[in-house]
Coordinates of C-alpha atoms in Angstrom, one line a residue:
Chain A
M1 CA 168.2 -4.5 27.9
I2 CA 171.0 -5.8 30.0
E3 CA 173.5 -3.3 31.3
S4 CA 177.0 -3.9 32.6
K5 CA 176.7 -3.7 36.3
N6 CA 179.5 -1.1 36.7
I7 CA 182.0 -3.9 36.7
T8 CA 185.3 -3.2 34.9
E9 CA 187.0 -5.9 33.1
V10 CA 187.2 -8.9 35.5
Q11 CA 190.7 -10.2 36.0
L12 CA 190.5 -13.9 35.5
D13 CA 193.3 -15.8 33.8
I14 CA 191.0 -17.5 31.3
E15 CA 193.8 -19.2 29.5
K16 CA 195.0 -20.8 32.7
I17 CA 191.4 -21.8 33.6
R18 CA 190.9 -23.3 30.2
A19 CA 194.0 -25.5 30.6
D20 CA 192.2 -27.0 33.6
F21 CA 189.5 -28.5 31.4
P22 CA 190.9 -31.2 29.2
I23 CA 187.9 -31.4 26.9
L24 CA 188.3 -27.8 25.8
S25 CA 191.4 -28.7 23.7
R26 CA 189.6 -31.3 21.6
K27 CA 188.3 -30.7 18.1
V28 CA 184.8 -31.3 16.8
N29 CA 184.2 -31.8 13.1
G30 CA 187.8 -30.7 12.5
K31 CA 187.3 -27.4 14.3
P32 CA 188.3 -26.3 17.9
L33 CA 185.3 -27.0 20.2
I34 CA 183.3 -24.0 21.2
Y35 CA 181.2 -25.2 24.0
F36 CA 178.1 -23.0 24.6
D37 CA 175.9 -25.7 26.0
N38 CA 176.8 -25.2 29.6
G39 CA 173.1 -24.8 30.6
A40 CA 172.7 -28.5 29.7
T41 CA 175.8 -29.7 31.4
A42 CA 179.1 -28.1 32.3
Q43 CA 182.6 -29.4 31.5
K44 CA 184.8 -30.9 34.2
P45 CA 188.1 -29.6 35.5
K46 CA 191.0 -32.0 35.9
S47 CA 190.7 -31.8 39.7
V48 CA 187.2 -33.4 39.4
I49 CA 188.3 -36.0 36.9
D50 CA 191.2 -36.9 39.2
A51 CA 189.1 -37.1 42.3
I52 CA 186.9 -39.7 40.6
G53 CA 189.9 -41.6 39.2
N54 CA 191.6 -41.5 42.6
Y55 CA 188.4 -42.8 44.3
Y56 CA 188.5 -46.0 42.1
S57 CA 192.3 -46.3 42.2
N58 CA 192.8 -45.8 45.9
Q59 CA 189.7 -45.4 47.9
N60 CA 186.9 -47.7 46.7
A61 CA 184.9 -49.3 49.5
N62 CA 181.3 -49.1 50.6
I63 CA 180.6 -46.3 53.1
H64 CA 179.1 -46.5 56.6
R65 CA 179.3 -49.4 59.0
G66 CA 182.4 -51.0 57.6
V67 CA 185.0 -51.7 60.3
H68 CA 187.9 -51.9 57.9
T69 CA 190.2 -49.0 57.1
L70 CA 189.1 -48.4 53.5
S71 CA 185.5 -48.2 54.5
Q72 CA 186.2 -45.8 57.3
E73 CA 188.4 -43.6 55.1
I74 CA 185.8 -43.3 52.4
T75 CA 183.0 -42.7 54.9
V76 CA 185.0 -39.8 56.2
A77 CA 185.7 -38.5 52.7
Y78 CA 182.0 -38.8 51.7
E79 CA 180.8 -37.0 54.9
N80 CA 183.4 -34.3 54.3
A81 CA 181.9 -33.9 50.8
R82 CA 178.6 -33.3 52.5
S83 CA 180.2 -30.7 54.8
T84 CA 181.7 -29.0 51.8
I85 CA 178.3 -28.6 50.2
Q86 CA 176.8 -27.5 53.5
K87 CA 179.4 -24.7 53.8
H88 CA 179.0 -23.8 50.2
L89 CA 175.3 -23.3 50.6
N90 CA 175.7 -21.9 54.2
A91 CA 173.2 -24.5 55.5
E92 CA 172.9 -24.7 59.2
H93 CA 173.5 -28.4 59.5
A94 CA 175.3 -31.0 57.4
H95 CA 172.4 -33.4 57.8
E96 CA 170.2 -30.9 55.9
I97 CA 172.2 -31.9 52.8
I98 CA 170.7 -35.0 51.2
F99 CA 172.6 -36.6 48.3
T100 CA 170.3 -37.4 45.4
K101 CA 170.7 -38.4 41.7
G102 CA 170.2 -34.8 40.6
T103 CA 167.7 -31.9 40.5
T104 CA 164.9 -34.0 39.1
D105 CA 165.4 -36.7 41.7
S106 CA 165.4 -34.1 44.5
I107 CA 162.2 -32.5 43.3
N108 CA 160.5 -35.9 42.9
L109 CA 161.6 -36.7 46.5
V110 CA 160.1 -33.5 47.9
A111 CA 156.9 -33.7 45.8
S112 CA 156.3 -37.3 46.8
S113 CA 157.2 -37.1 50.5
F114 CA 155.8 -33.6 51.2
G115 CA 152.7 -34.5 49.1
K116 CA 152.0 -37.6 51.3
K117 CA 152.1 -35.6 54.5
F118 CA 150.8 -32.2 53.6
I119 CA 148.8 -32.1 50.3
F120 CA 145.1 -33.0 50.4
Q121 CA 142.0 -32.6 48.3
G122 CA 141.4 -29.1 47.1
D123 CA 144.9 -27.8 48.1
E124 CA 147.0 -25.8 45.7
I125 CA 150.6 -26.0 44.6
L126 CA 152.1 -23.0 42.9
V127 CA 154.7 -23.1 40.2
S128 CA 155.7 -20.5 37.6
A129 CA 155.3 -20.3 33.9
M130 CA 159.0 -20.5 33.3
E131 CA 159.6 -23.8 35.1
H132 CA 161.6 -26.7 33.6
H133 CA 159.4 -29.8 33.1
S134 CA 161.2 -31.3 36.0
N135 CA 159.7 -28.7 38.3
I136 CA 156.2 -29.2 36.8
L137 CA 155.6 -32.9 36.3
P138 CA 156.4 -34.1 39.9
W139 CA 153.9 -31.5 41.2
Q140 CA 151.3 -32.4 38.5
Q141 CA 151.6 -36.0 39.6
V142 CA 151.1 -35.1 43.2
C143 CA 148.0 -33.0 42.3
E144 CA 146.6 -36.0 40.4
E145 CA 147.2 -38.4 43.3
R146 CA 146.0 -36.1 46.1
G147 CA 143.2 -34.2 44.3
A148 CA 145.1 -30.9 44.5
I149 CA 145.3 -28.1 41.9
L150 CA 148.4 -26.8 40.1
K151 CA 148.4 -23.0 39.8
V152 CA 150.8 -21.1 37.6
I153 CA 152.4 -17.7 38.2
P154 CA 152.3 -15.8 34.9
I155 CA 155.3 -14.0 33.4
N156 CA 155.5 -10.9 31.2
K157 CA 156.9 -10.8 27.7
E158 CA 160.4 -9.9 29.0
G159 CA 160.3 -13.2 30.9
E160 CA 159.9 -11.9 34.4
L161 CA 157.5 -13.2 37.0
I162 CA 154.5 -10.9 37.6
I163 CA 154.9 -10.3 41.3
S164 CA 151.4 -8.8 41.8
E165 CA 149.9 -12.0 40.3
Y166 CA 152.1 -14.1 42.5
K167 CA 150.8 -12.3 45.6
R168 CA 147.3 -12.9 44.4
L169 CA 147.9 -16.6 43.9
L170 CA 149.3 -17.1 47.4
T171 CA 146.2 -18.1 49.3
D172 CA 145.2 -20.2 52.3
K173 CA 144.9 -23.1 50.0
T174 CA 148.5 -22.9 48.8
K175 CA 150.6 -25.7 50.4
I176 CA 153.9 -25.2 48.7
V177 CA 155.5 -23.0 46.1
A178 CA 158.1 -24.4 43.6
L179 CA 160.2 -21.9 41.7
T180 CA 163.3 -21.8 39.6
H181 CA 166.1 -19.5 40.8
I182 CA 167.3 -18.9 37.3
S183 CA 165.4 -19.9 34.1
N184 CA 167.2 -22.4 32.0
T185 CA 165.6 -21.1 28.8
L186 CA 165.4 -17.3 29.4
G187 CA 168.2 -16.8 31.8
T188 CA 166.0 -14.7 34.1
I189 CA 167.3 -14.4 37.6
N190 CA 164.2 -14.4 39.8
P191 CA 164.2 -12.2 43.0
I192 CA 164.2 -15.4 45.0
E193 CA 164.7 -13.9 48.4
E194 CA 161.7 -11.6 47.9
L195 CA 159.6 -14.4 46.5
I196 CA 160.3 -16.7 49.4
A197 CA 159.6 -13.9 51.9
L198 CA 156.2 -13.3 50.3
A199 CA 155.3 -16.9 50.7
H200 CA 156.5 -17.0 54.2
V201 CA 154.2 -14.2 55.2
K202 CA 151.5 -16.8 54.7
N203 CA 153.6 -19.6 56.2
I204 CA 153.9 -21.4 52.8
P205 CA 157.2 -23.3 52.2
V206 CA 159.1 -22.7 49.0
L207 CA 161.2 -25.2 47.0
V208 CA 163.8 -23.5 44.8
D209 CA 165.1 -25.2 41.7
G210 CA 168.7 -24.0 41.7
A211 CA 170.0 -26.2 38.8
Q212 CA 170.9 -23.1 36.7
A213 CA 171.8 -20.9 39.6
V214 CA 174.6 -22.7 41.4
P215 CA 177.1 -22.5 38.6
H216 CA 176.6 -18.7 38.3
T217 CA 176.0 -17.3 41.7
N218 CA 176.6 -17.7 45.4
V219 CA 173.6 -19.3 47.1
N220 CA 173.1 -18.7 50.8
V221 CA 170.1 -20.9 51.8
Q222 CA 169.8 -19.3 55.3
L223 CA 169.9 -15.8 53.9
I224 CA 167.2 -16.4 51.3
S225 CA 165.4 -18.7 53.8
A226 CA 164.7 -21.4 51.2
D227 CA 162.8 -24.4 52.7
F228 CA 164.1 -26.7 50.0
Y229 CA 166.9 -25.9 47.6
V230 CA 167.9 -28.4 44.9
F231 CA 170.5 -28.7 42.2
S232 CA 172.6 -31.2 40.1
G233 CA 176.3 -31.8 40.3
H234 CA 176.9 -31.9 36.6
K235 CA 175.9 -28.4 35.9
L236 CA 178.3 -27.2 38.6
F237 CA 181.3 -28.8 36.9
G238 CA 180.9 -32.0 38.9
P239 CA 179.9 -35.5 37.9
T240 CA 176.6 -36.6 36.4
G241 CA 174.3 -38.8 38.5
V242 CA 174.7 -36.9 41.7
G243 CA 172.7 -34.0 43.1
V244 CA 171.7 -32.2 46.2
L245 CA 168.5 -31.7 48.2
Y246 CA 168.9 -29.1 50.9
G247 CA 166.0 -29.0 53.2
K248 CA 165.4 -27.2 56.5
E249 CA 165.8 -29.7 59.3
K250 CA 162.2 -29.0 60.4
W251 CA 160.8 -30.1 57.0
L252 CA 163.1 -33.0 56.4
T253 CA 162.2 -34.4 59.8
E254 CA 158.5 -34.0 59.2
I255 CA 158.2 -35.6 55.8
P256 CA 158.3 -39.4 55.4
P257 CA 161.1 -41.3 53.6
Y258 CA 160.9 -41.4 49.8
Q259 CA 162.6 -44.6 48.8
V260 CA 163.4 -47.1 51.6
G261 CA 166.0 -49.9 51.9
G262 CA 169.6 -50.4 53.0
G263 CA 171.1 -47.5 54.9
T264 CA 167.8 -45.8 55.8
I265 CA 167.1 -47.7 59.0
K266 CA 167.8 -47.9 62.7
T267 CA 166.1 -51.3 63.4
V268 CA 164.1 -53.6 61.2
T269 CA 161.7 -56.4 62.2
F270 CA 159.1 -57.9 59.9
E271 CA 156.5 -56.0 61.9
K272 CA 158.0 -52.6 62.0
T273 CA 161.0 -50.5 60.9
E274 CA 162.4 -47.6 62.7
Y275 CA 164.0 -45.2 60.3
A276 CA 167.4 -43.6 60.6
D277 CA 167.9 -39.9 61.5
L278 CA 168.8 -37.3 58.8
P279 CA 170.4 -37.5 56.3
L280 CA 170.4 -41.3 56.0
K281 CA 166.6 -41.4 56.2
F282 CA 166.5 -40.2 52.6
E283 CA 169.6 -42.1 51.3
A284 CA 168.5 -45.6 50.5
G285 CA 171.0 -48.0 49.0
T286 CA 174.7 -47.5 48.2
P287 CA 175.0 -43.9 47.1
H288 CA 177.0 -42.4 44.2
I289 CA 180.1 -42.2 46.3
E290 CA 182.5 -40.9 43.7
G291 CA 179.8 -38.5 42.6
G292 CA 179.6 -36.9 46.0
I293 CA 183.4 -36.7 46.2
G294 CA 183.7 -35.4 42.7
L295 CA 181.0 -32.7 43.4
A296 CA 183.0 -31.6 46.5
A297 CA 186.1 -31.3 44.3
A298 CA 184.0 -29.2 41.8
I299 CA 182.8 -26.9 44.6
D300 CA 186.4 -26.4 45.8
Y301 CA 187.5 -25.6 42.2
V302 CA 184.7 -23.0 41.7
N303 CA 185.4 -21.4 45.1
K304 CA 189.1 -21.0 44.2
I305 CA 188.1 -18.9 41.2
G306 CA 185.3 -17.3 43.3
L307 CA 181.7 -17.2 42.3
N308 CA 181.6 -13.4 42.4
N309 CA 184.4 -13.2 39.9
I310 CA 182.6 -15.8 37.8
A311 CA 179.3 -13.9 37.9
A312 CA 181.0 -10.7 36.9
Y313 CA 183.0 -12.2 34.0
E314 CA 180.0 -14.2 32.7
N315 CA 178.0 -11.0 32.8
E316 CA 180.6 -9.4 30.5
L317 CA 180.2 -12.3 28.1
L318 CA 176.4 -12.0 28.3
V319 CA 176.5 -8.3 27.5
Y320 CA 179.0 -8.8 24.7
A321 CA 177.0 -11.6 23.0
T322 CA 173.6 -9.8 23.5
E323 CA 175.0 -6.7 21.7
A324 CA 176.5 -8.8 18.9
L325 CA 173.3 -10.8 18.4
G326 CA 171.3 -7.6 18.4
K327 CA 173.2 -6.5 15.3
I328 CA 172.2 -9.5 13.2
N329 CA 169.1 -9.0 11.0
G330 CA 166.2 -11.2 11.9
V331 CA 167.5 -12.3 15.3
K332 CA 165.1 -12.0 18.2
I333 CA 166.2 -12.7 21.8
I334 CA 163.7 -14.6 23.9
G335 CA 164.0 -13.5 27.5
T336 CA 165.1 -9.9 28.1
A337 CA 164.7 -9.7 31.8
K338 CA 166.6 -6.9 33.6
E339 CA 168.4 -9.5 35.7
K340 CA 169.9 -12.3 33.6
A341 CA 172.4 -15.0 33.9
S342 CA 174.7 -15.9 31.0
V343 CA 172.0 -17.8 29.0
I344 CA 170.8 -16.4 25.7
S345 CA 167.8 -17.9 23.8
F346 CA 167.0 -16.6 20.4
I347 CA 165.1 -17.3 17.3
V348 CA 165.9 -16.2 13.7
D349 CA 163.1 -15.1 11.4
G350 CA 161.9 -17.9 9.1
L351 CA 164.5 -20.4 10.3
H352 CA 164.2 -23.5 12.4
P353 CA 166.4 -23.7 15.5
F354 CA 167.3 -27.3 14.5
D355 CA 168.8 -26.2 11.2
I356 CA 170.9 -23.5 12.8
G357 CA 172.1 -25.9 15.5
T358 CA 173.1 -28.4 12.8
I359 CA 175.2 -25.9 10.8
L360 CA 176.8 -24.5 14.0
D361 CA 177.7 -28.1 15.0
Q362 CA 179.5 -28.5 11.7
L363 CA 181.6 -25.5 12.7
G364 CA 182.5 -27.1 16.1
I365 CA 180.1 -24.9 18.0
A366 CA 177.8 -26.6 20.6
V367 CA 174.6 -24.9 21.3
R368 CA 171.2 -26.3 22.4
T369 CA 168.2 -26.1 20.2
G370 CA 164.5 -27.0 20.9
H371 CA 162.1 -26.4 23.7
H372 CA 164.7 -26.9 26.5
C373 CA 162.2 -28.9 28.5
T374 CA 160.0 -25.8 28.9
Q375 CA 157.1 -26.5 26.5
P376 CA 154.6 -24.4 28.4
L377 CA 157.1 -21.5 28.1
M378 CA 157.4 -22.0 24.3
Q379 CA 153.6 -22.0 24.1
F380 CA 153.6 -18.7 25.9
Y381 CA 155.9 -17.2 23.3
G382 CA 154.1 -18.9 20.5
I383 CA 157.3 -20.6 19.2
Q384 CA 158.4 -24.2 18.6
G385 CA 161.8 -23.7 20.2
T386 CA 164.9 -21.5 20.4
V387 CA 168.6 -21.7 19.9
R388 CA 170.3 -21.3 23.3
A389 CA 173.8 -20.3 23.9
S390 CA 174.8 -20.6 27.6
F391 CA 178.3 -19.5 28.8
A392 CA 180.6 -20.6 31.5
F393 CA 183.7 -18.8 32.9
Y394 CA 186.0 -20.8 30.6
N395 CA 184.3 -19.2 27.5
T396 CA 185.7 -16.2 25.8
K397 CA 184.8 -13.2 23.7
E398 CA 186.8 -14.6 20.9
E399 CA 184.6 -17.7 21.0
I400 CA 181.5 -15.5 20.9
D401 CA 183.0 -13.8 17.8
L402 CA 183.4 -17.1 16.1
F403 CA 179.9 -18.1 17.1
I404 CA 178.5 -14.9 15.6
N405 CA 180.4 -15.5 12.4
G406 CA 179.1 -19.1 12.4
L407 CA 175.5 -17.9 13.0
E408 CA 175.8 -15.4 10.1
R409 CA 177.1 -18.2 7.9
A410 CA 174.2 -20.5 8.9
I411 CA 171.6 -17.8 8.2
K412 CA 173.1 -17.2 4.8
M413 CA 173.2 -20.9 3.9
L414 CA 169.6 -21.5 5.1
N415 CA 168.0 -18.5 3.4
Chain B
M1 CA 165.4 -48.7 -10.4
T2 CA 165.7 -50.9 -7.3
I3 CA 166.1 -49.3 -3.9
E4 CA 169.8 -50.3 -3.9
E5 CA 170.4 -48.7 -7.3
I6 CA 168.8 -45.4 -6.1
E7 CA 171.0 -45.6 -3.0
N8 CA 174.1 -46.0 -5.1
E9 CA 173.1 -43.1 -7.3
I10 CA 172.8 -40.8 -4.2
V11 CA 176.1 -42.0 -2.9
E12 CA 177.7 -41.1 -6.3
E13 CA 176.1 -37.7 -6.2
F14 CA 177.5 -37.0 -2.7
E15 CA 181.0 -38.1 -3.7
M16 CA 181.2 -35.0 -5.8
F17 CA 181.1 -32.8 -2.8
D18 CA 184.4 -31.6 -1.4
D19 CA 183.3 -30.5 2.1
W20 CA 180.4 -30.4 4.5
M21 CA 179.1 -27.1 3.3
Q22 CA 178.4 -28.3 -0.2
K23 CA 176.7 -31.4 1.3
Y24 CA 174.5 -29.3 3.5
E25 CA 173.8 -26.8 0.8
Y26 CA 172.6 -29.6 -1.4
L27 CA 170.3 -30.9 1.4
I28 CA 169.0 -27.4 2.0
D29 CA 168.2 -27.1 -1.8
L30 CA 166.5 -30.5 -1.7
G31 CA 164.5 -29.3 1.3
K32 CA 163.5 -26.1 -0.5
S33 CA 162.6 -27.5 -3.8
L34 CA 160.2 -30.2 -2.8
P35 CA 156.5 -29.6 -2.2
I36 CA 156.3 -33.0 -0.7
I37 CA 153.0 -33.4 1.0
D38 CA 149.4 -32.4 0.2
E39 CA 148.2 -29.9 2.9
Q40 CA 145.2 -32.0 3.8
Y41 CA 147.6 -34.7 5.1
K42 CA 149.6 -32.3 7.2
T43 CA 147.7 -33.0 10.4
D44 CA 148.3 -34.2 13.9
N45 CA 147.5 -37.7 12.7
T46 CA 150.4 -37.8 10.3
L47 CA 152.8 -35.9 12.6
I48 CA 155.8 -38.0 13.6
K49 CA 156.8 -36.6 16.9
G50 CA 160.5 -36.0 17.1
C51 CA 161.9 -33.9 19.8
Q52 CA 162.8 -30.9 17.7
S53 CA 161.9 -30.8 14.1
R54 CA 158.4 -32.0 13.1
V55 CA 157.9 -34.4 10.3
W56 CA 154.5 -35.2 8.7
M57 CA 154.3 -38.4 6.6
H58 CA 151.5 -39.8 4.5
S59 CA 151.5 -43.0 2.5
E60 CA 149.2 -44.8 0.0
L61 CA 149.2 -47.9 -2.0
K62 CA 149.1 -47.5 -5.8
A63 CA 149.3 -50.5 -8.1
G64 CA 151.1 -52.6 -5.5
N65 CA 153.6 -49.9 -4.7
V66 CA 153.8 -47.6 -1.6
I67 CA 153.8 -43.9 -2.4
Y68 CA 155.1 -41.6 0.4
T69 CA 154.7 -37.9 0.8
A70 CA 156.1 -35.9 3.7
D71 CA 157.2 -32.6 5.0
S72 CA 159.2 -31.1 7.9
D73 CA 159.4 -27.6 9.4
A74 CA 163.2 -27.8 9.5
I75 CA 164.9 -27.5 6.1
I76 CA 167.8 -29.8 6.7
T77 CA 165.4 -32.5 8.0
K78 CA 163.3 -31.9 5.0
G79 CA 166.2 -32.5 2.7
M80 CA 166.9 -35.8 4.5
V81 CA 163.2 -36.6 4.2
A82 CA 163.3 -35.9 0.5
L83 CA 166.2 -38.4 0.1
M84 CA 164.3 -41.1 2.0
I85 CA 161.3 -40.6 -0.2
R86 CA 163.4 -40.8 -3.3
V87 CA 164.9 -44.1 -2.1
L88 CA 161.8 -45.8 -0.7
S89 CA 158.7 -44.4 -2.5
N90 CA 157.2 -46.3 -5.4
H91 CA 158.4 -49.7 -4.3
T92 CA 156.6 -52.8 -3.1
P93 CA 156.0 -53.3 0.6
D94 CA 158.5 -56.2 0.7
E95 CA 161.2 -54.1 -1.0
I96 CA 160.7 -51.3 1.5
M97 CA 160.7 -53.6 4.5
N98 CA 164.0 -55.2 3.4
A99 CA 165.7 -51.9 2.6
K100 CA 169.0 -51.6 4.5
L101 CA 169.4 -47.8 3.8
N102 CA 173.2 -48.1 4.0
F103 CA 173.5 -44.9 1.9
V104 CA 173.0 -42.7 4.9
E105 CA 176.3 -43.9 6.4
K106 CA 178.1 -43.8 3.0
I107 CA 177.2 -40.1 2.5
G108 CA 178.3 -39.3 6.0
L109 CA 175.0 -38.3 7.5
T110 CA 174.6 -41.1 10.1
Q111 CA 174.6 -38.4 12.8
H112 CA 171.1 -37.7 11.6
L113 CA 170.0 -41.2 12.4
S114 CA 171.4 -41.4 15.9
P115 CA 168.6 -41.3 18.5
T116 CA 170.1 -38.3 20.1
R117 CA 169.5 -36.1 17.1
S118 CA 165.9 -36.3 17.9
N119 CA 165.0 -34.9 14.5
G120 CA 162.2 -37.3 13.8
L121 CA 164.0 -38.9 10.9
L122 CA 164.6 -42.2 12.6
S123 CA 161.0 -42.3 13.7
M124 CA 160.0 -41.5 10.1
I125 CA 161.9 -44.4 8.7
K126 CA 160.3 -46.7 11.3
Q127 CA 156.9 -45.4 10.3
M128 CA 157.6 -45.8 6.6
K129 CA 158.5 -49.5 7.2
L130 CA 155.5 -50.0 9.5
D131 CA 153.2 -48.6 6.8
A132 CA 154.8 -51.0 4.3
L133 CA 154.1 -53.8 6.7
A134 CA 150.5 -52.8 7.1
Y135 CA 150.0 -52.7 3.3
K136 CA 151.6 -56.1 2.9
Q137 CA 149.2 -57.5 5.5
I138 CA 146.1 -56.0 3.8
S139 CA 147.0 -57.3 0.3

């Protein structure tokens, strides 16, 4: 069971915070929207929406190499956004921050480029049983191409990695470990610092999928010593279509470019191309400029509230919802790790998650249903899918009460 | 009855409902009441892969008409499936292929046909029409 971590009521002005998110005042199916699908994507504060609008109204130009004022201004703004992300993650250098399309794109980049340079016949790549498909498929692909083997760290029924098995699976053949920081389906917070340290004992680099972690917790990439840390902008209250790959300078220098083209070069002749230094080596083509700027605005917003405050408040929501769900007959929570983020997956005896989600939707309550892109994890639990409620700092206990009422109503209707 | 007449009949039935709850309760009842497929046909071969709820569908040609049977593991989907079968089953391949299925919109359940619902219903309708086309080509 989850316990409150000795945190008294967190003082956040939720009403004021909610006013920053225009979408939270809309209605869905005639009811006030209750948005509990934050694990899929988070809503955007006005400062992010304004940053994007302002970009197109006042700043639009292509970045880098333009001699005119607009181009220079936006280049500075875009590079400032990179610095904002660098500071937020406490990366050593700004050029260790690569803009990508999102988590999936970042993982594909690393899998492809790292694979080409370092993965060979008979090598092993280690992932965990709780990974999102996006942190399985790129590695599966590399294994097929390079003749390597994908190994899987098992989990226990609570949804925690079995550390002794992890240690056993770290061998001389292991070339890279790819792990999620927080499980999108179970909410499990993995002891990422310890897991990375164990791999480093054997000089094995670790990629961390931080998609679910960055909205809930402070990430210090130097402290945890992640070799690669990846996430998406849109789950961090920023725009869709932009994401981040943090990589240690050493690794980003050693691995080859992923996609090549405009922006990635120093000199080009038909015989040979000399590629640009970091970060441009990995940023082919005109980037998602307003995405980068919007993401920086989102990070500024989150930091104003403070991720420690956010984590504490969300933990209150998690404990409250877990207790309430526990009182409903037939509800079983999937994922009961000791350390959990504000993500609750559950099933209801005899009922299909799709049916529950459909009824809740009629009540204006947005949850996610299905396998959450973690089919191997569903197979482990022997289920088709779950209903997942995932909370953000703009959600409230009152909303959880309405959700519980709605769920009870759905169960009654469907039985 | 023609396909259109059955569609109109369903639209009239749904007009009696005052709110969404009655509508869904009706769908749930439809879903519960129908043993709609023979167990032997509930296999991977007849499984229409939707993202969330699974739908199994079997068809056969009898006296020039296509007979459909189906099932789903989600009760609301099953209710929708039951409506589709009521409309399309026991008609000729040509009639089925030309069916517009406007009733779904009229009864306010189009959300179940949008691709994002991923409930397999859209795929099921496509498969029903493909089966009809196949029977037309055989005969």
